Short mmCIF file of C-alpha atoms and ligand atoms in Angstrom, two decimals:
data_model
loop_
_atom_site.label_atom_id
_atom_site.label_comp_id
_atom_site.label_asym_id
_atom_site.label_seq_id
_atom_site.Cartn_x
_atom_site.Cartn_y
_atom_site.Cartn_z
CA UNK U 1 55.20 68.53 84.38
CA UNK U 2 57.34 68.13 87.49
CA UNK U 3 54.39 66.56 89.34
CA UNK U 4 53.78 64.16 86.46
CA UNK U 5 57.45 63.17 86.51
CA UNK U 6 57.27 62.50 90.26
CA UNK U 7 54.16 60.37 89.78
CA UNK U 8 55.83 58.43 86.98
CA UNK U 9 58.95 57.85 89.02
CA UNK U 10 57.40 57.00 92.36
CA UNK U 11 53.88 55.86 91.51
CA UNK U 12 50.71 56.98 93.26
CA UNK U 13 51.16 56.82 97.04
CA UNK U 14 48.71 53.91 97.66
CA UNK U 15 50.79 51.67 95.39
CA UNK U 16 54.19 52.81 96.62
CA UNK U 17 55.34 49.25 97.24
CA UNK U 18 54.12 47.96 93.89
CA UNK U 19 56.75 47.01 91.38
CA UNK U 20 56.76 48.78 88.03
CA UNK U 21 56.27 46.24 85.25
CA UNK U 22 59.85 46.32 84.00
CA UNK U 23 61.29 45.11 87.31
CA UNK U 24 61.58 41.37 87.79
CA UNK U 25 59.14 40.65 90.63
CA UNK U 26 61.60 38.17 92.11
CA UNK U 27 63.97 40.99 92.93
CA UNK U 28 61.47 42.85 95.11
CA UNK U 29 62.77 43.22 98.62
CA UNK U 30 59.80 42.80 100.86
CA UNK U 31 59.58 45.03 103.94
CA UNK U 32 60.06 43.02 107.09
CA UNK U 33 56.74 44.05 108.65
CA UNK U 34 54.81 42.91 105.58
CA UNK U 35 56.44 39.52 105.80
CA UNK U 36 55.51 39.30 109.45
CA UNK U 37 51.93 40.37 108.73
CA UNK U 38 51.33 38.09 105.81
CA UNK U 39 53.27 35.03 106.72
CA UNK U 40 52.82 34.85 110.45
CA UNK U 41 51.19 31.47 110.89
CA UNK U 42 51.71 30.83 114.57
CA UNK U 43 48.56 30.14 116.53
CA UNK U 44 47.65 33.16 118.57
CA UNK U 45 45.46 32.26 121.53
CA UNK U 46 44.48 35.88 122.03
CA UNK U 47 43.14 36.27 118.52
CA UNK U 48 39.46 37.12 118.04
CA UNK U 49 37.37 34.08 117.16
CA UNK U 50 35.59 35.98 114.43
CA UNK U 51 37.30 38.36 111.98
CA UNK U 52 34.45 40.87 112.01
CA UNK U 53 34.62 43.83 114.41
CA UNK U 54 32.07 43.35 117.22
CA UNK U 55 29.02 45.62 117.60
CA UNK U 56 29.16 48.60 119.97
CA UNK U 57 27.75 47.62 123.38
CA UNK U 58 28.22 50.04 126.28
CA UNK U 59 28.40 48.95 129.92
CA UNK U 60 24.99 50.58 130.37
CA UNK U 61 23.54 48.52 127.46
CA UNK U 62 24.93 45.37 129.01
CA UNK U 63 23.54 46.25 132.44
CA UNK U 64 20.05 46.90 131.02
CA UNK U 65 20.18 43.71 129.02
CA UNK U 66 21.22 41.62 132.04
CA UNK U 67 18.54 43.32 134.09
CA UNK U 68 15.85 42.62 131.46
CA UNK U 69 16.81 38.96 131.39
CA UNK U 70 16.82 38.66 135.17
CA UNK U 71 20.55 37.98 135.51
CA UNK U 72 21.16 41.01 137.72
CA UNK U 73 18.19 40.93 140.03
CA UNK U 74 17.58 37.20 139.99
CA UNK U 75 14.04 37.53 138.69
CA UNK U 76 12.41 37.62 135.33
CA UNK U 77 11.09 41.06 134.43
CA UNK U 78 7.56 41.81 135.47
CA UNK U 79 5.20 43.80 133.34
CA UNK U 80 6.52 47.16 134.56
CA UNK U 81 9.73 48.80 133.44
CA UNK U 82 12.50 47.79 135.80
CA UNK U 83 14.20 50.62 137.60
CA UNK U 84 17.70 51.21 136.37
CA UNK U 85 19.86 49.66 139.01
CA UNK U 86 22.54 52.35 139.13
CA UNK U 87 23.96 51.12 142.40
CA UNK U 88 24.96 47.78 140.90
CA UNK U 89 28.72 47.48 141.10
CA UNK U 90 31.17 46.04 138.59
CA UNK U 91 31.48 42.76 140.49
CA UNK U 92 27.74 42.14 140.26
CA UNK U 93 27.82 42.84 136.52
CA UNK U 94 30.81 40.54 136.01
CA UNK U 95 29.04 37.79 137.95
CA UNK U 96 25.84 38.29 135.95
CA UNK U 97 27.81 38.26 132.70
CA UNK U 98 29.45 35.00 133.73
CA UNK U 99 26.03 33.46 134.41
CA UNK U 100 24.79 34.67 131.04
CA UNK U 101 27.91 33.36 129.29
CA UNK U 102 27.58 30.00 131.03
CA UNK U 103 23.93 29.65 130.02
CA UNK U 104 24.68 30.49 126.37
CA UNK U 105 27.88 28.43 126.21
CA UNK U 106 30.33 31.29 125.77
CA UNK U 107 33.72 31.45 127.51
CA UNK U 108 32.93 32.59 131.08
CA UNK U 109 35.14 35.67 131.06
CA UNK U 110 32.77 38.01 132.92
CA UNK U 111 33.84 40.58 130.31
CA UNK U 112 32.08 42.18 127.36
CA UNK U 113 34.06 40.13 124.84
CA UNK U 114 33.24 40.00 121.12
CA UNK U 115 30.90 37.02 121.16
CA UNK U 116 29.08 38.33 124.25
CA UNK U 117 28.58 41.71 122.52
CA UNK U 118 27.16 39.97 119.46
CA UNK U 119 24.53 38.20 121.56
CA UNK U 120 23.64 41.28 123.60
CA UNK U 121 23.25 43.44 120.48
CA UNK U 122 21.08 40.92 118.59
CA UNK U 123 17.35 41.53 118.26
CA UNK U 124 15.47 39.19 120.51
CA UNK U 125 12.20 37.75 121.68
CA UNK U 126 10.52 39.62 124.53
CA UNK U 127 9.19 36.53 126.27
CA UNK U 128 10.88 36.05 129.63
CA UNK U 129 8.63 33.41 131.13
CA UNK U 130 9.02 29.67 131.09
CA UNK U 131 6.43 27.08 130.17
CA UNK U 132 7.24 25.25 133.37
CA UNK U 133 4.49 22.64 133.19
CA UNK U 134 4.62 22.10 129.42
CA UNK U 135 1.20 23.29 128.35
CA UNK U 136 -0.08 22.16 124.97
CA UNK U 137 -3.20 22.56 122.93
CA UNK U 138 -5.69 19.81 123.59
CA UNK U 139 -7.19 19.95 120.08
CA UNK U 140 -5.75 19.27 116.66
CA UNK U 141 -7.45 22.03 114.69
CA UNK U 142 -6.33 25.53 115.68
CA UNK U 143 -7.52 28.82 114.26
CA UNK U 144 -5.73 32.16 114.14
CA UNK U 145 -6.95 35.64 113.34
CA UNK U 146 -4.74 38.54 112.27
CA UNK U 147 -6.06 41.64 114.06
CA UNK U 148 -3.45 44.09 112.77
CA UNK U 149 -0.42 43.85 110.51
CA UNK U 150 3.07 45.25 111.10
CA UNK U 151 2.99 48.67 109.49
CA UNK U 152 6.04 48.26 107.31
CA UNK U 153 4.49 45.45 105.23
CA UNK U 154 1.53 45.49 102.95
CA UNK U 155 -1.14 43.20 104.45
CA UNK U 156 -0.92 40.57 101.71
CA UNK U 157 2.84 40.14 102.24
CA UNK U 158 2.48 39.92 106.01
CA UNK U 159 -0.46 37.50 105.69
CA UNK U 160 1.56 35.28 103.36
CA UNK U 161 4.57 35.24 105.69
CA UNK U 162 2.43 34.47 108.75
CA UNK U 163 0.69 31.62 106.92
CA UNK U 164 4.04 30.27 105.78
CA UNK U 165 5.33 30.40 109.38
CA UNK U 166 2.33 28.44 110.75
CA UNK U 167 2.61 25.85 107.97
CA UNK U 168 6.31 25.34 108.63
CA UNK U 169 5.38 24.10 112.11
CA UNK U 170 2.11 22.30 111.41
CA UNK U 171 3.55 20.16 108.59
CA UNK U 172 5.68 18.35 111.17
CA UNK U 173 3.11 17.56 113.84
CA UNK U 174 -0.36 16.30 114.35
CA UNK U 175 -1.83 19.79 114.06
CA UNK U 176 -3.78 21.79 111.52
CA UNK U 177 -3.78 25.54 111.80
CA UNK U 178 -6.01 27.75 109.66
CA UNK U 179 -6.63 31.48 109.40
CA UNK U 180 -10.15 32.70 110.16
CA UNK U 181 -11.71 36.10 109.73
CA UNK U 182 -14.68 35.72 112.07
CA UNK U 183 -15.04 37.11 115.57
CA UNK U 184 -13.22 34.43 117.51
CA UNK U 185 -10.08 32.39 117.08
CA UNK U 186 -7.70 30.38 119.25
CA UNK U 187 -4.68 32.60 118.52
CA UNK U 188 -4.81 36.35 117.91
CA UNK U 189 -1.94 37.95 116.02
CA UNK U 190 -1.45 41.71 116.33
CA UNK U 191 0.92 44.63 115.97
CA UNK U 192 1.28 46.48 119.30
CA UNK U 193 2.89 49.66 120.69
CA UNK U 194 5.55 49.52 123.41
CA UNK U 195 2.89 49.58 126.15
CA UNK U 196 -0.23 47.54 125.44
CA UNK U 197 -2.57 45.05 127.02
CA UNK U 198 -2.97 41.33 126.62
CA UNK U 199 -6.21 39.44 126.05
CA UNK U 200 -7.06 39.53 129.76
CA UNK U 201 -6.37 43.27 130.05
CA UNK U 202 -3.00 42.83 131.77
CA UNK U 203 -0.30 45.33 130.90
CA UNK U 204 2.24 44.08 128.38
CA UNK U 205 5.46 45.82 127.32
CA UNK U 206 8.27 45.84 124.75
CA UNK U 207 11.38 47.15 126.50
CA UNK U 208 13.20 48.38 123.42
CA UNK U 209 12.99 48.37 119.64
CA UNK U 210 15.38 45.46 119.37
CA UNK U 211 12.59 43.39 120.93
CA UNK U 212 10.93 41.75 117.95
CA UNK U 213 7.79 40.23 119.44
CA UNK U 214 6.45 38.04 122.22
CA UNK U 215 3.85 35.35 122.51
CA UNK U 216 1.77 33.42 125.05
CA UNK U 217 1.87 29.74 125.83
CA UNK U 218 -1.15 27.45 125.25
CA UNK U 219 -3.98 27.62 125.54
CA UNK U 220 -3.84 31.33 124.79
CA UNK U 221 -1.17 31.47 122.09
CA UNK U 222 -1.52 35.17 121.13
CA UNK U 223 1.37 36.77 119.26
CA UNK U 224 2.26 40.47 119.64
CA UNK U 225 4.66 42.13 117.18
CA UNK U 226 6.56 45.26 118.21
CA UNK U 227 5.16 48.25 116.28
CA UNK U 228 8.44 50.17 116.71
CA UNK U 229 10.43 47.56 114.83
CA UNK U 230 11.10 47.85 111.09
CA UNK U 231 11.31 44.21 110.03
CA UNK U 232 12.87 42.82 106.91
CA UNK U 233 10.89 39.94 105.37
CA UNK U 234 13.58 37.46 106.44
CA UNK U 235 13.50 38.71 110.01
CA UNK U 236 9.71 38.78 110.15
CA UNK U 237 9.35 35.19 108.89
CA UNK U 238 12.02 33.93 111.27
CA UNK U 239 10.61 35.88 114.24
CA UNK U 240 7.07 34.71 113.48
CA UNK U 241 8.16 31.07 113.36
CA UNK U 242 9.90 31.59 116.73
CA UNK U 243 6.80 33.14 118.36
CA UNK U 244 4.53 30.41 116.96
CA UNK U 245 6.85 27.96 118.70
CA UNK U 246 5.81 29.59 122.01
CA UNK U 247 2.14 29.65 120.93
CA UNK U 248 2.38 25.90 120.47
CA UNK U 249 4.06 25.37 123.84
CA UNK U 250 7.83 25.49 123.26
CA UNK U 251 10.24 27.24 125.62
CA UNK U 252 13.41 29.04 124.71
CA UNK U 253 16.38 26.85 123.85
CA UNK U 254 20.05 27.51 124.61
CA UNK U 255 21.04 25.81 121.33
CA UNK U 256 22.17 28.48 118.84
CA UNK U 257 20.90 26.45 115.88
CA UNK U 258 17.40 26.18 117.37
CA UNK U 259 14.66 28.48 116.15
CA UNK U 260 13.75 28.85 119.85
CA UNK U 261 17.08 30.52 120.73
CA UNK U 262 15.90 33.82 122.28
CA UNK U 263 18.30 36.08 120.36
CA UNK U 264 17.64 36.29 116.62
CA UNK U 265 21.16 35.55 115.49
CA UNK U 266 20.18 33.48 112.44
CA UNK U 267 17.52 33.57 109.77
CA UNK U 268 15.43 30.42 109.56
CA UNK U 269 13.40 29.46 106.53
CA UNK U 270 12.29 26.13 107.95
CA UNK U 271 12.01 24.45 111.34
CA UNK U 272 15.32 22.90 112.45
CA UNK U 273 15.33 19.20 113.30
CA UNK U 274 15.79 19.78 117.05
CA UNK U 275 12.63 21.94 117.17
CA UNK U 276 10.61 19.49 115.08
CA UNK U 277 11.47 16.86 117.67
CA UNK U 278 10.38 19.17 120.52
CA UNK U 279 7.06 19.85 118.77
CA UNK U 280 6.49 16.18 118.00
CA UNK U 281 7.06 15.36 121.68
CA UNK U 282 4.00 17.52 122.42
CA UNK U 283 1.73 16.61 119.50
CA UNK U 284 3.10 13.47 117.87
CA UNK U 285 4.36 13.13 114.32
CA UNK U 286 1.99 14.09 111.58
CA UNK U 287 -0.60 11.49 110.63
CA UNK U 288 -3.55 13.62 109.58
CA UNK U 289 -4.28 15.21 106.24
CA UNK U 290 -1.36 16.75 104.44
CA UNK U 291 -0.72 20.40 103.74
CA UNK U 292 1.34 21.31 100.73
CA UNK U 293 4.21 23.61 101.60
CA UNK U 294 5.83 25.83 99.00
CA UNK U 295 9.44 24.76 98.81
CA UNK U 296 12.01 27.26 100.04
CA UNK U 297 14.46 26.14 97.40
CA UNK U 298 14.30 26.93 93.72
CA UNK U 299 13.60 23.95 91.54
CA UNK U 300 16.08 23.25 88.87
CA UNK U 301 15.07 21.67 85.62
CA UNK U 302 18.56 21.56 84.09
CA UNK U 303 20.53 18.38 84.45
CA UNK U 304 23.10 18.99 87.21
CA UNK U 305 26.71 18.98 85.98
CA UNK U 306 29.42 16.53 86.99
CA UNK U 307 32.47 17.87 88.78
CA UNK U 308 34.81 16.56 86.08
CA UNK U 309 32.99 18.53 83.38
CA UNK U 310 33.82 21.91 84.97
CA UNK U 311 36.14 24.21 83.03
CA UNK U 312 36.84 26.26 86.15
CA UNK U 313 35.58 26.61 89.71
CA UNK U 314 34.20 29.68 91.50
CA UNK U 315 35.48 28.85 94.96
CA UNK U 316 36.47 26.05 97.31
CA UNK U 317 36.12 25.73 101.07
CA UNK U 318 36.55 23.18 103.81
CA UNK U 319 33.95 23.23 106.55
CA UNK U 320 34.73 22.65 110.22
CA UNK U 321 34.43 18.87 109.76
CA UNK U 322 37.14 19.04 107.08
CA UNK U 323 34.66 18.28 104.29
CA UNK U 324 35.69 20.10 101.12
CA UNK U 325 33.14 21.73 98.85
CA UNK U 326 33.69 23.15 95.38
CA UNK U 327 31.33 25.80 94.01
CA UNK U 328 30.61 26.53 90.35
CA UNK U 329 27.67 28.55 89.05
CA UNK U 330 24.55 27.56 90.97
CA UNK U 331 25.96 24.22 92.15
CA UNK U 332 28.15 22.86 94.88
CA UNK U 333 30.05 19.57 94.84
CA UNK U 334 31.05 17.56 97.92
CA UNK U 335 34.50 16.03 97.42
CA UNK U 336 35.09 12.46 98.52
CA UNK U 337 32.68 10.62 96.27
CA UNK U 338 33.73 9.59 92.77
CA UNK U 339 33.07 12.36 90.22
CA UNK U 340 30.47 14.15 92.36
CA UNK U 341 27.29 15.60 90.86
CA UNK U 342 26.35 19.22 91.45
CA UNK U 343 23.60 20.04 93.90
CA UNK U 344 21.83 23.42 94.02
CA UNK U 345 23.70 25.71 96.43
CA UNK U 346 20.51 26.94 98.07
CA UNK U 347 19.60 23.43 99.26
CA UNK U 348 22.55 23.49 101.66
CA UNK U 349 23.08 27.24 102.20
CA UNK U 350 19.60 28.82 102.10
CA UNK U 351 19.46 32.22 100.32
CA UNK U 352 23.04 32.03 99.08
CA UNK U 353 23.22 33.20 95.44
CA UNK U 354 24.99 31.51 92.52
CA UNK U 355 28.43 32.45 91.15
CA UNK U 356 30.20 33.00 94.47
CA UNK U 357 33.50 34.91 94.32
CA UNK U 358 35.28 33.45 97.35
CA UNK U 359 34.67 31.66 100.67
CA UNK U 360 36.30 30.29 103.82
CA UNK U 361 35.39 28.73 107.15
CA UNK U 362 36.78 30.21 110.39
CA UNK U 363 37.82 28.39 113.49
CA UNK U 364 34.55 29.49 115.12
CA UNK U 365 32.91 27.21 112.50
CA UNK U 366 31.30 30.06 110.61
CA UNK U 367 31.49 30.07 106.82
CA UNK U 368 31.91 33.38 104.98
CA UNK U 369 30.88 33.76 101.33
CA UNK U 370 31.84 36.77 99.19
CA UNK U 371 30.10 37.96 96.05
CA UNK U 372 30.43 41.42 94.53
CA UNK U 373 30.21 43.94 97.37
CA UNK U 374 28.42 41.57 99.77
CA UNK U 375 29.18 39.04 102.45
CA UNK U 376 27.01 36.12 103.63
CA UNK U 377 27.83 34.38 106.93
CA UNK U 378 26.51 30.92 107.82
CA UNK U 379 26.64 28.92 111.02
CA UNK U 380 25.37 25.31 110.93
CA UNK U 381 24.19 26.08 107.37
CA UNK U 382 21.88 28.77 108.75
CA UNK U 383 22.26 32.33 107.46
CA UNK U 384 23.18 34.74 110.25
CA UNK U 385 20.53 37.38 110.92
CA UNK U 386 20.98 40.60 108.97
CA UNK U 387 22.99 39.06 106.10
CA UNK U 388 23.97 39.69 103.37
CA UNK U 389 25.86 42.78 104.52
CA UNK U 390 28.46 44.95 102.80
CA UNK U 391 32.04 43.66 102.84
CA UNK U 392 33.15 47.27 103.45
CA UNK U 393 31.17 47.35 106.74
CA UNK U 394 31.90 43.84 107.98
CA UNK U 395 35.55 43.39 107.03
CA UNK U 396 36.71 46.99 106.65
CA UNK U 397 39.61 47.44 104.27
CA UNK U 398 38.89 44.43 102.05
CA UNK U 399 37.82 45.26 98.48
CA UNK U 400 34.77 44.10 96.55
CA UNK U 401 34.83 41.57 93.69
CA UNK U 402 37.41 39.25 95.22
CA UNK U 403 38.79 36.28 93.34
CA UNK U 404 40.06 34.18 96.22
CA UNK U 405 40.44 34.23 100.00
CA UNK U 406 41.82 31.96 102.65
CA UNK U 407 42.03 32.31 106.40
CA UNK U 408 45.35 31.61 108.11
CA UNK U 409 45.87 29.52 111.22
CA UNK U 410 46.07 32.71 113.23
CA UNK U 411 42.64 33.79 112.00
CA UNK U 412 43.75 36.48 109.54
CA UNK U 413 42.41 36.74 106.00
CA UNK U 414 44.44 36.78 102.80
CA UNK U 415 42.30 38.18 99.97
CA UNK U 416 43.28 38.21 96.29
CA UNK U 417 41.82 40.17 93.40
CA UNK U 418 43.42 39.90 89.96
CA UNK U 419 47.10 40.68 90.65
CA UNK U 420 46.76 42.33 94.08
CA UNK U 421 46.38 41.00 97.57
CA UNK U 422 45.22 42.38 100.92
CA UNK U 423 45.90 41.07 104.38
CA UNK U 424 43.23 41.53 107.06
CA UNK U 425 44.30 41.09 110.67
CA UNK U 426 41.26 41.14 113.00
CA UNK U 427 43.41 42.08 115.99
CA UNK U 428 44.81 45.28 114.46
CA UNK U 429 43.33 48.70 113.82
CA UNK U 430 42.97 49.36 110.99
CA UNK U 431 42.54 45.70 110.16
CA UNK U 432 44.09 46.24 106.71
CA UNK U 433 47.22 48.39 106.96
CA UNK U 434 48.01 51.15 104.49
CA UNK U 435 50.70 48.94 102.94
CA UNK U 436 47.98 47.12 101.00
CA UNK U 437 47.09 46.31 98.31
CA UNK U 438 50.36 44.74 97.24
CA UNK U 439 51.19 42.82 94.11
CA UNK U 440 50.88 39.04 94.34
CA UNK U 441 54.46 38.76 93.03
CA UNK U 442 55.46 38.89 96.72
CA UNK U 443 54.60 35.19 96.37
CA UNK U 444 57.12 33.84 93.90
CA UNK U 445 55.56 32.39 90.71
CA UNK U 446 51.98 33.11 91.71
CA UNK U 447 49.85 33.55 88.57
CA UNK U 448 47.36 36.46 88.49
CA UNK U 449 43.55 36.10 88.27
CA UNK U 450 43.18 33.12 90.60
CA UNK U 451 39.76 31.46 90.84
CA UNK U 452 40.02 30.22 94.42
CA UNK U 453 42.30 29.53 97.40
CA UNK U 454 42.20 27.04 100.26
CA UNK U 455 44.09 26.52 103.48
CA UNK U 456 43.76 22.75 103.64
CA UNK U 457 43.69 20.67 106.81
CA UNK U 458 46.85 19.00 105.43
CA UNK U 459 48.64 22.26 106.31
CA UNK U 460 49.18 23.46 102.73
CA UNK U 461 47.77 26.45 100.93
CA UNK U 462 46.41 25.72 97.44
CA UNK U 463 45.44 28.07 94.66
CA UNK U 464 43.15 27.27 91.74
CA UNK U 465 42.99 28.68 88.24
CA UNK U 466 40.99 27.17 85.37
CA UNK U 467 41.73 23.40 85.31
CA UNK U 468 44.93 23.67 87.36
CA UNK U 469 45.93 23.91 90.98
CA UNK U 470 49.08 25.30 92.61
CA UNK U 471 50.66 24.62 95.99
CA UNK U 472 52.43 27.26 98.06
CA UNK U 473 55.64 26.27 99.79
CA UNK U 474 55.23 27.93 103.19
CA UNK U 475 58.96 27.98 103.95
CA UNK U 476 59.84 30.34 101.11
CA UNK U 477 56.39 31.46 99.86
CA UNK U 478 56.99 30.09 96.41
CA UNK U 479 54.10 28.81 94.33
CA UNK U 480 54.54 25.51 92.49
CA UNK U 481 53.91 24.95 88.80
CA UNK U 482 50.29 24.12 87.96
CA UNK U 483 49.00 20.53 88.08
CA UNK U 484 45.72 19.26 86.58
CA UNK U 485 42.78 19.35 89.01
CA UNK U 486 42.17 15.66 88.22
CA UNK U 487 45.39 14.76 90.01
CA UNK U 488 44.15 15.69 93.45
CA UNK U 489 40.65 17.20 93.53
CA UNK U 490 38.36 15.94 90.82
CA UNK U 491 38.70 12.15 91.21
CA UNK U 492 37.28 11.55 87.72
ZN1 ZN P 501 10.89 33.66 122.44
ZN1 ZN P 502 2.15 41.86 124.39
#
């Protein structure tokens, strides 16, 4: 009885700052540190560019990686395992890291910073050679034969994905590529152990199980998949398209949006424009018989809705160009035109589902989408490799089933669900302090059950609920009365 009385009087510990319902929320005295956490809007130059914690990468991992790529010893790896260069000192590693960072357009810190860790930890292509004199196939009809399939797929799935990967390339150039089952083919595709041999009997090696595959330039073109790797279908399709790029004569690219970027940091479902252009430079644009390609996007037979007909929105975001998008159901709407028409979400953000809970774009240009327990991250409208992932793993401390999020100038995340909010600071551990969740009545007049939130480039924070929007006054954290969406957003 005593315990019950204590619980009634003081509340459960997690909610110790929450106001009981009979107290006027306006009278809550907010702890100073919460105010600082939530309302700090100064730019912080030391803040992490990305709110997610970086992957674990030890100094030894980094040294092996730099060695594999030839940054430490100044050579590309040969076909034997490189000796671990234990005598290499910190200065040499810092210099090699700087070279790596310069090549991949990261800040040249010489340190294992977050973005450098992300690249080092990513699965990658095992090809370390360059197609110095661009070799190309001298014929237009190429054949491939699948000698063995990656063990974690059934053969029909793997065959379908491989065919899809070849077609994605061949539809753009003056090439036709067909599978054959006979004794000989131009390109042999196979699943290989760590140590294996190439077509000429030379030793061939996968250094680690984060190596996805490697391939040979024309006019060999063989593709070897790493038998020790458990691929997802998304990863396998993307990796196969990358290796076919080599089989057709393309080198690695330092552009992160290219399918020929050596680290698999994004999932590709089609060939990006820059890679189509590189292929067409070798083979010319397509002028021979057409192949029909199954579309990656779902076709929609319903008439797309008009923005002004929406009763409510799911979420709103502004991308790094400042373009604002509204999401509702399976459609997105680009603001700026008069009464925009919905377009299927998956045509702009491949693999993103309908009915998104919340979204924002960070200063590193990446867009984060939340739905249920999962998070999708896009860069240049390409899904990052490995996504969707769990919110609990990627942004620890934030809950599932969010209603609205926005990211502050300082790179922190304010997340709202029903009548609670959480504040995620990527530079603190834990990122979400034990003071959260708190009631949204910390923000005067904020209604519960928001649909969406936006930190606009005009410097204001807006909230959305049904057909109304609300503006937050940043000087006293008071939310305005609702105004009709037509007044500012819908342009009906
Ligand atoms: Zn490659
Ligand atoms: Zn090989």
